[in-house]
Amino acid sequence: MQTQSWLKSGLFAALATASFAAAPAQAQGSLVLYCSVQEEWCRPMAQAFEKETGIKVSMTRKSSGETYAQLKAEASNPRGDIWWGGTGDPHLQAAEEGLTEAYESPRNADLHDWAVRQWKQSKGRTVGVYAGALGFGFNTKQVASRKLDEPKCWADLIKANLKDEVQVADPNSSGTSYTLLATLVQLMGEDKAFDYLKALHRNINQYTKSGAAPAKATSLGETTVGITFMHDMVTMVVDGGPVKVVAPCEGTGYEIGSMSMVKGARNPDSAKKFYDWALTPAAQALATQAKSYQVPSNRSVVPPPQAPKLEEVKLIDYDFAKYGSSAERTRLLSKWDREVKVLPK
Amino acid sequence: MRGSTKLALLLGWLGYGLLPWYLLERVSFSSFGWLAGYPFGRAGSALALALSGQAPWLLPVGLAFALATLGLFRRDETAVARLLMLAGAAGMALFFAQGFAIGLKGQGMPWLAALLGGAGASQPGMGAGAFLAILSLLLLFCHGLAYRGYCKGDLFTTSAIGVIVLLIGLFIFFPVATILESALIDQNGAFALSAFTSRFFDSSIWGLGCITANTNCGVAWNTLLLAVLCGVITTLLGLACALLILRTGMPGKRVMRALTVLPIITPPFVIGLALILLFGRSGLLSNVLYEWFDVPRSRWIYGLPGVLLAQVLAFAPIAFLVLIGVVQGISPSLEEASQTLGAKRWQTFRTVTWPLLRPGIANAFLLGFVESMADFGNPLVLGGNYEVLSTKIFFAVVGASHNQGQAAVLAIVLLGFTLGAFWVQQRWLGDKSYTTVTGKGDSGLPTPLPRRVSWLAGLVILPWVALTFVIYLVILIGGFVKSMGRDYTPTLEHYRTGFSIDWSRGLFFDGAAWDSFFTTIKVAAISAPLTALIGLITAYLLTRQRFAGRGALEFATMLSFAIPGTVIGVAYILAFNVPPIEITGTGLILVIAFVFRNMPVGVRSGIAGLSQIDKSLDEASTTLRARSFTTLWRVVLPLLKPAIVSALVYSFVRSMTAVSAVIFLVSAEYNLATAYIVGRVEAGEFGLAIAYSSVLIVVMALGIGLIQLGVGERKLGRRKLIALSGSAAQPIAQGAAS
């Protein structure tokens, strides 16, 4: 009977795991939220919505790239209901591939033009919830100790005195850096932009993986200049870091943080409620409490004082449809890989 | 039919006839609405569903059980054997056929579904009933084999082989096949072999720019170089440390032992973070060097040196754990015999001790090599412009390019390297015997190390221990100051954010980290014993039983280890998000992912341990008419205690520290500590990340203590090492000389 005790342990394991697997118990009103901004912002959003509506929120925080990969993997059996936050390109790509659902919120009328434009471009599948402009920041201590002039323009970053002192993410891994690539192409024209990137390559000390990483490195003095979204740098300033945020003088591109409803969501009604709620001034005001200084998409929200004023930043007319499409993205990225990344330092 | 076969059959009928066949979602045990209509409806049993015509494709599976039941009425064992094998094999085939053919609407294999009478039908994922049914069918088949005389007619052995093969097939091969399939598919979803070749031979993988021009080398070469260096250095450090602790009278052994285990229980990223805070351009030590000695600040830490340093710090202890068991197991009598024959200490070490260490060395190197290849956290933080395969795969999946095909190709390259290392290791060890623990009493004293070796070992170990110490100091302090590297005001803020408890309305865990913390503990505590169990049974089968396909099984167990976690994570989502096995978003998928990712360590340490234990012990037990299970339980297991400890410790710790595999598998309800910490690091909140990591370190230390207390040490028939350094060893040396 030697098998018996073995079977017993097997049975025990099976029961233990079975009881574990049966756990996702959900009440009537529930919502699975995929959140792609930072935790401090995701959590109050989930809690505030729960308090307001009584709908139980299960929230997962993942970067927009990871969430997009997850949506794609789960496409045949979606687990999530709504995807809130994160840079707009993966949202647009998900819309293009039909992973998300079209929806027109009654709140659309209250939104800034750029948010509605995002919605129209995606045929109603994704809408803007906040915007952030691309820029760079520099470590004031490092600039002072090296007796450098404060950089003000994109052109300043390719000067020889900043050799090995600029940090930016790898566009292959970061949406932020892809925005930079697309911005420069629109700002300077493709050939000039790649000449610029080749010159910039000499000054780059590291292509980081995550888009916001150069902000922290700048604050710590690991690099003198970091290219990120301006609001990421503002967070460092508010945190007390010796950082100054710069809106480049030539003009710059921007991202539209977006929200999409998952196609085939299990809780479509809750998803719609969240969608409408997330566009209200009250919900959008939560950003400031979470030390996030993007510009909210609802016109009646007063942007936080620390936020870079979009009116004061010279913004280019960013073509999200063209540069968000996967064909153009693949072309630009592989060109960057071929022509810039392989260059000797 | 023997008793245990009857039990297996009963189990099968229970699963088929009584339990709910399908996976029940949203079940609560307080209200029983989900039971409505039982035994039909959502929670229905297969028997009822098949007979009522709701799921006619389940009927043939039942017929297989009926066929096996006929065996109860037959006396002739060969006839029973034939019946059981037929019923088991046919039942399993039908079971999987219906499972894979009929899935969600518009999925599965329509032609097969039509054949089984379920054209256009759909069914949810399998549940408890199906689980018991397939287990029973498998056992019936294996018992049939045993009745026919396979594996000396031992029921336990054949059943164990069957279960292990099934598990490996389902949870390693199936998901891996799913993801590798995408290597052959281009961006638009069409099948294209040319896409594969152009991706595979891309210069970004195999370029030699670092030799021919002043650019970066291909990512494959980078990874290989890093892994070889890491494997060699960790093995040397682990060996030096094991020898020092077991074979010398060096002071401070306990402290050293504790310090060497610390890096194992440290969540990834943290060592990398600490290294940046120490050696980064604005790091503590860099500042000191700059201000006192005018050494210019540089960014040397970002790149190969930094990643290698972090990996060595993190993985040398694994080599140490493997090697300490092996060094402990080397029979002192052999060494004494050598000395009695007039060999000097150094000669003994070179000709006796070293050759016996070889399996340990090979295993330790293999682990260091593979760990380095699969490591994701350290290259992410410290890699700089030094790209390795694991991070490249991750960003191929989640990065801006979203290229799953490229990820799969890179995974194939990575897999090739790891399997290559495995093959080389096998060649090096060959078929020699490394048996040192035998049934005969062994009353030898371990020889102390020759002075040359112990000085060398000490010289290597001390700086390493010192560095480890400093790093942990940084980690300890980092959680208690405002912003490490900039503002050293003491604060409890980080701990409060993560772990505050609100007592005002009763006990309420309102810290941000509690959810992921509890889930992590739960998952780790469930998966560790399962991992050790499956790993050691597999090791036992591989070393002690002869059966067809043994080599293939060994290869298969290494496979999940060789595949980087990121790929496994994506593969699991692709494979297990749809019926028949629909477990994404549950805690179960985390447990399974951990068990099958960590199992190879259980297998490896089991094999290393078992290869030291002489077969005569098993044979003695068998001669005394013990069955193989009894032998395993009463003779082999007690001698395997170090292997059990290392398997348990390793899987417990890895379940708490793994990142890459689970980052795709965590869900809203089951979030894990590491996934949470990665988020904190991404957001630049090093303080909270370090504080949380410190808490995890303490918890893991407690866990390891409990495991060691629970399992205990093995008792070998050897004299205690009394006053090893000097007096006790002298007489032997003198005796040898005279």
Tab-separated table of N, CA and C in Angstrom, chain B residues 246-342:
chain	number	residue	atom	x	y	z
B	246	LEU	N	34.248	24.309	6.603
B	246	LEU	CA	34.228	22.910	7.045
B	246	LEU	C	35.606	22.368	7.385
B	247	ARG	N	36.637	22.937	6.796
B	247	ARG	CA	37.934	22.277	6.918
B	247	ARG	C	39.013	23.102	7.610
B	248	THR	N	38.677	24.227	8.164
B	248	THR	CA	39.723	24.971	8.867
B	248	THR	C	39.217	25.403	10.234
B	249	GLY	N	40.106	25.903	11.016
B	249	GLY	CA	39.713	26.396	12.326
B	249	GLY	C	39.587	27.898	12.319
B	250	MET	N	39.219	28.436	11.151
B	250	MET	CA	39.162	29.881	11.021
B	250	MET	C	38.163	30.494	12.004
B	251	PRO	N	38.502	31.617	12.626
B	251	PRO	CA	37.557	32.252	13.540
B	251	PRO	C	36.428	32.937	12.770
B	252	GLY	N	35.337	33.171	13.447
B	252	GLY	CA	34.231	33.922	12.858
B	252	GLY	C	33.460	33.164	11.797
B	253	LYS	N	33.470	31.830	11.895
B	253	LYS	CA	32.785	31.031	10.879
B	253	LYS	C	31.287	31.298	10.819
B	254	ARG	N	30.707	31.405	12.027
B	254	ARG	CA	29.254	31.555	12.067
B	254	ARG	C	28.814	32.850	11.396
B	255	VAL	N	29.527	33.912	11.725
B	255	VAL	CA	29.218	35.208	11.121
B	255	VAL	C	29.327	35.097	9.606
B	256	MET	N	30.414	34.416	9.196
B	256	MET	CA	30.649	34.304	7.771
B	256	MET	C	29.526	33.526	7.097
B	257	ARG	N	29.140	32.454	7.757
B	257	ARG	CA	28.100	31.620	7.187
B	257	ARG	C	26.800	32.407	7.030
B	258	ALA	N	26.496	33.175	8.050
B	258	ALA	CA	25.276	33.981	7.992
B	258	ALA	C	25.389	35.025	6.878
B	259	LEU	N	26.558	35.644	6.793
B	259	LEU	CA	26.734	36.683	5.777
B	259	LEU	C	26.646	36.124	4.367
B	260	THR	N	27.152	34.896	4.180
B	260	THR	CA	27.135	34.358	2.825
B	260	THR	C	25.727	33.976	2.406
B	261	VAL	N	24.860	33.742	3.389
B	261	VAL	CA	23.497	33.366	3.020
B	261	VAL	C	22.645	34.608	2.755
B	262	LEU	N	23.047	35.728	3.328
B	262	LEU	CA	22.265	36.960	3.163
B	262	LEU	C	21.921	37.294	1.707
B	263	PRO	N	22.900	37.285	0.803
B	263	PRO	CA	22.570	37.691	-0.570
B	263	PRO	C	21.479	36.840	-1.198
B	264	ILE	N	21.384	35.583	-0.779
B	264	ILE	CA	20.350	34.730	-1.351
B	264	ILE	C	18.969	35.241	-0.998
B	265	ILE	N	18.850	35.747	0.206
B	265	ILE	CA	17.519	36.154	0.636
B	265	ILE	C	17.276	37.632	0.376
B	266	THR	N	18.049	38.177	-0.528
B	266	THR	CA	17.867	39.580	-0.856
B	266	THR	C	17.095	39.700	-2.162
B	267	PRO	N	16.018	40.454	-2.151
B	267	PRO	CA	15.277	40.607	-3.397
B	267	PRO	C	16.163	41.244	-4.471
B	268	PRO	N	15.926	40.926	-5.713
B	268	PRO	CA	16.750	41.475	-6.784
B	268	PRO	C	16.595	42.983	-6.794
B	269	PHE	N	17.399	43.662	-7.534
B	269	PHE	CA	17.432	45.122	-7.605
B	269	PHE	C	18.154	45.710	-6.407
B	270	VAL	N	17.989	45.078	-5.238
B	270	VAL	CA	18.471	45.736	-4.038
B	270	VAL	C	19.990	45.793	-4.022
B	271	ILE	N	20.641	44.680	-4.393
B	271	ILE	CA	22.102	44.699	-4.436
B	271	ILE	C	22.564	45.705	-5.474
B	272	GLY	N	21.881	45.709	-6.609
B	272	GLY	CA	22.212	46.675	-7.652
B	272	GLY	C	22.061	48.101	-7.149
B	273	LEU	N	20.950	48.359	-6.466
B	273	LEU	CA	20.719	49.694	-5.916
B	273	LEU	C	21.813	50.076	-4.940
B	274	ALA	N	22.132	49.131	-4.055
B	274	ALA	CA	23.157	49.414	-3.053
B	274	ALA	C	24.501	49.686	-3.725
B	275	LEU	N	24.803	48.930	-4.781
B	275	LEU	CA	26.061	49.161	-5.490
B	275	LEU	C	26.092	50.562	-6.096
B	276	ILE	N	24.960	51.001	-6.641
B	276	ILE	CA	24.915	52.358	-7.197
B	276	ILE	C	25.135	53.385	-6.091
B	277	LEU	N	24.464	53.170	-4.956
B	277	LEU	CA	24.598	54.123	-3.856
B	277	LEU	C	26.021	54.155	-3.315
B	278	LEU	N	26.744	53.041	-3.486
B	278	LEU	CA	28.128	52.988	-2.999
B	278	LEU	C	29.127	53.460	-4.051
B	279	PHE	N	29.008	52.881	-5.261
B	279	PHE	CA	30.055	53.074	-6.263
B	279	PHE	C	29.634	53.953	-7.429
B	280	GLY	N	28.378	54.384	-7.433
B	280	GLY	CA	27.913	55.233	-8.522
B	280	GLY	C	28.726	56.513	-8.566
B	281	ARG	N	28.439	57.357	-9.552
B	281	ARG	CA	29.270	58.534	-9.694
B	281	ARG	C	29.121	59.455	-8.490
B	282	SER	N	27.924	59.447	-7.880
B	282	SER	CA	27.761	60.248	-6.672
B	282	SER	C	27.664	59.346	-5.453
B	283	GLY	N	28.170	58.128	-5.587
B	283	GLY	CA	28.047	57.163	-4.500
B	283	GLY	C	28.904	57.512	-3.302
B	284	LEU	N	28.613	56.840	-2.189
B	284	LEU	CA	29.323	57.109	-0.935
B	284	LEU	C	30.823	56.908	-1.081
B	285	LEU	N	31.223	55.714	-1.555
B	285	LEU	CA	32.643	55.412	-1.650
B	285	LEU	C	33.321	56.264	-2.715
B	286	SER	N	32.590	56.513	-3.816
B	286	SER	CA	33.172	57.351	-4.862
B	286	SER	C	33.464	58.738	-4.316
B	287	ASN	N	32.551	59.240	-3.472
B	287	ASN	CA	32.761	60.545	-2.852
B	287	ASN	C	34.015	60.553	-1.998
B	288	VAL	N	34.149	59.511	-1.162
B	288	VAL	CA	35.300	59.413	-0.277
B	288	VAL	C	36.584	59.371	-1.105
B	289	LEU	N	36.583	58.521	-2.128
B	289	LEU	CA	37.773	58.386	-2.968
B	289	LEU	C	38.117	59.707	-3.650
B	290	TYR	N	37.059	60.429	-4.055
B	290	TYR	CA	37.271	61.685	-4.772
B	290	TYR	C	37.824	62.747	-3.837
B	291	GLU	N	37.224	62.831	-2.650
B	291	GLU	CA	37.622	63.910	-1.759
B	291	GLU	C	38.951	63.646	-1.067
B	292	TRP	N	39.232	62.391	-0.754
B	292	TRP	CA	40.453	62.082	-0.016
B	292	TRP	C	41.635	61.766	-0.937
B	293	PHE	N	41.356	61.057	-2.005
B	293	PHE	CA	42.479	60.593	-2.833
B	293	PHE	C	42.447	61.172	-4.243
B	294	ASP	N	41.428	62.034	-4.488
B	294	ASP	CA	41.352	62.667	-5.791
B	294	ASP	C	41.174	61.681	-6.944
B	295	VAL	N	40.555	60.551	-6.635
B	295	VAL	CA	40.255	59.607	-7.714
B	295	VAL	C	39.043	60.161	-8.463
B	296	PRO	N	39.163	60.381	-9.776
B	296	PRO	CA	38.028	60.979	-10.495
B	296	PRO	C	36.799	60.067	-10.440
B	297	ARG	N	35.627	60.714	-10.345
B	297	ARG	CA	34.387	59.923	-10.338
B	297	ARG	C	34.164	59.369	-11.738
B	298	SER	N	33.676	58.148	-11.804
B	298	SER	CA	33.370	57.631	-13.134
B	298	SER	C	32.135	56.755	-13.054
B	299	ARG	N	31.729	56.295	-14.194
B	299	ARG	CA	30.510	55.488	-14.258
B	299	ARG	C	30.849	54.036	-14.537
B	300	TRP	N	31.971	53.570	-13.989
B	300	TRP	CA	32.410	52.202	-14.300
B	300	TRP	C	31.402	51.141	-13.855
B	301	ILE	N	30.613	51.481	-12.842
B	301	ILE	CA	29.708	50.475	-12.275
B	301	ILE	C	28.611	50.090	-13.269
B	302	TYR	N	28.305	51.009	-14.214
B	302	TYR	CA	27.256	50.696	-15.176
B	302	TYR	C	27.836	49.928	-16.354
B	303	GLY	N	27.583	48.659	-16.396
B	303	GLY	CA	28.119	47.854	-17.488
B	303	GLY	C	28.561	46.511	-16.963
B	304	LEU	N	29.437	45.876	-17.709
B	304	LEU	CA	29.863	44.535	-17.330
B	304	LEU	C	30.386	44.451	-15.890
B	305	PRO	N	31.282	45.353	-15.442
B	305	PRO	CA	31.817	45.185	-14.084
B	305	PRO	C	30.728	45.218	-13.019
B	306	GLY	N	29.810	46.164	-13.153
B	306	GLY	CA	28.764	46.298	-12.154
B	306	GLY	C	27.839	45.096	-12.118
B	307	VAL	N	27.388	44.673	-13.304
B	307	VAL	CA	26.467	43.536	-13.355
B	307	VAL	C	27.152	42.291	-12.809
B	308	LEU	N	28.400	42.106	-13.211
B	308	LEU	CA	29.130	40.926	-12.749
B	308	LEU	C	29.276	40.955	-11.229
B	309	LEU	N	29.636	42.105	-10.704
B	309	LEU	CA	29.803	42.234	-9.256
B	309	LEU	C	28.495	41.900	-8.538
B	310	ALA	N	27.406	42.466	-9.024
B	310	ALA	CA	26.115	42.229	-8.385
B	310	ALA	C	25.733	40.761	-8.476
B	311	GLN	N	25.981	40.158	-9.638
B	311	GLN	CA	25.597	38.752	-9.806
B	311	GLN	C	26.446	37.848	-8.933
B	312	VAL	N	27.735	38.151	-8.844
B	312	VAL	CA	28.590	37.319	-8.001
B	312	VAL	C	28.126	37.420	-6.556
B	313	LEU	N	27.824	38.637	-6.121
B	313	LEU	CA	27.327	38.801	-4.759
B	313	LEU	C	26.039	38.018	-4.549
B	314	ALA	N	25.207	38.000	-5.567
B	314	ALA	CA	23.901	37.368	-5.412
B	314	ALA	C	23.966	35.853	-5.553
B	315	PHE	N	24.835	35.342	-6.424
B	315	PHE	CA	24.761	33.914	-6.753
B	315	PHE	C	25.848	33.046	-6.126
B	316	ALA	N	26.917	33.657	-5.643
B	316	ALA	CA	27.951	32.834	-5.005
B	316	ALA	C	27.375	32.002	-3.862
B	317	PRO	N	26.454	32.544	-3.071
B	317	PRO	CA	25.886	31.737	-1.998
B	317	PRO	C	25.180	30.481	-2.496
B	318	ILE	N	24.629	30.517	-3.704
B	318	ILE	CA	23.973	29.323	-4.230
B	318	ILE	C	25.031	28.252	-4.470
B	319	ALA	N	26.154	28.674	-5.057
B	319	ALA	CA	27.261	27.741	-5.253
B	319	ALA	C	27.719	27.203	-3.899
B	320	PHE	N	27.756	28.091	-2.923
B	320	PHE	CA	28.170	27.690	-1.580
B	320	PHE	C	27.232	26.624	-1.028
B	321	LEU	N	25.938	26.831	-1.162
B	321	LEU	CA	24.963	25.870	-0.636
B	321	LEU	C	25.127	24.512	-1.301
B	322	VAL	N	25.374	24.519	-2.610
B	322	VAL	CA	25.552	23.251	-3.311
B	322	VAL	C	26.834	22.574	-2.838
B	323	LEU	N	27.900	23.368	-2.723
B	323	LEU	CA	29.213	22.788	-2.448
B	323	LEU	C	29.367	22.352	-1.004
B	324	ILE	N	28.706	23.030	-0.091
B	324	ILE	CA	28.903	22.660	1.304
B	324	ILE	C	28.356	21.260	1.564
B	325	GLY	N	27.246	20.933	0.874
B	325	GLY	CA	26.713	19.581	1.017
B	325	GLY	C	27.693	18.556	0.485
B	326	VAL	N	28.324	18.883	-0.628
B	326	VAL	CA	29.237	17.943	-1.255
B	326	VAL	C	30.520	17.773	-0.425
B	327	VAL	N	31.057	18.903	0.037
B	327	VAL	CA	32.282	18.831	0.839
B	327	VAL	C	32.024	18.025	2.109
B	328	GLN	N	30.855	18.272	2.714
B	328	GLN	CA	30.482	17.558	3.922
B	328	GLN	C	30.423	16.059	3.681
B	329	GLY	N	29.966	15.696	2.476
B	329	GLY	CA	29.730	14.288	2.201
B	329	GLY	C	30.975	13.501	1.832
B	330	ILE	N	32.071	14.183	1.534
B	330	ILE	CA	33.284	13.463	1.126
B	330	ILE	C	33.806	12.649	2.290
B	331	SER	N	34.012	11.364	2.032
B	331	SER	CA	34.380	10.474	3.123
B	331	SER	C	35.803	10.752	3.593
B	332	PRO	N	35.967	11.079	4.864
B	332	PRO	CA	37.305	11.348	5.392
B	332	PRO	C	38.217	10.123	5.274
B	333	SER	N	37.638	8.917	5.330
B	333	SER	CA	38.475	7.711	5.270
B	333	SER	C	39.342	7.682	4.023
B	334	LEU	N	38.743	8.158	2.920
B	334	LEU	CA	39.507	8.151	1.678
B	334	LEU	C	40.738	9.037	1.811
B	335	GLU	N	40.530	10.179	2.434
B	335	GLU	CA	41.637	11.108	2.595
B	335	GLU	C	42.661	10.548	3.577
B	336	GLU	N	42.145	9.936	4.638
B	336	GLU	CA	43.070	9.324	5.595
B	336	GLU	C	43.872	8.220	4.928
B	337	ALA	N	43.181	7.440	4.110
B	337	ALA	CA	43.876	6.362	3.407
B	337	ALA	C	45.019	6.929	2.580
B	338	SER	N	44.715	8.054	1.918
B	338	SER	CA	45.741	8.683	1.095
B	338	SER	C	46.931	9.108	1.942
B	339	GLN	N	46.623	9.696	3.108
B	339	GLN	CA	47.717	10.151	3.964
B	339	GLN	C	48.484	8.975	4.541
B	340	THR	N	47.762	7.902	4.879
B	340	THR	CA	48.427	6.708	5.397
B	340	THR	C	49.404	6.163	4.360
B	341	LEU	N	49.025	6.319	3.115
B	341	LEU	CA	49.908	5.831	2.046
B	341	LEU	C	51.057	6.797	1.792
B	342	GLY	N	51.145	7.845	2.619
B	342	GLY	CA	52.318	8.705	2.539
B	342	GLY	C	52.139	9.961	1.721
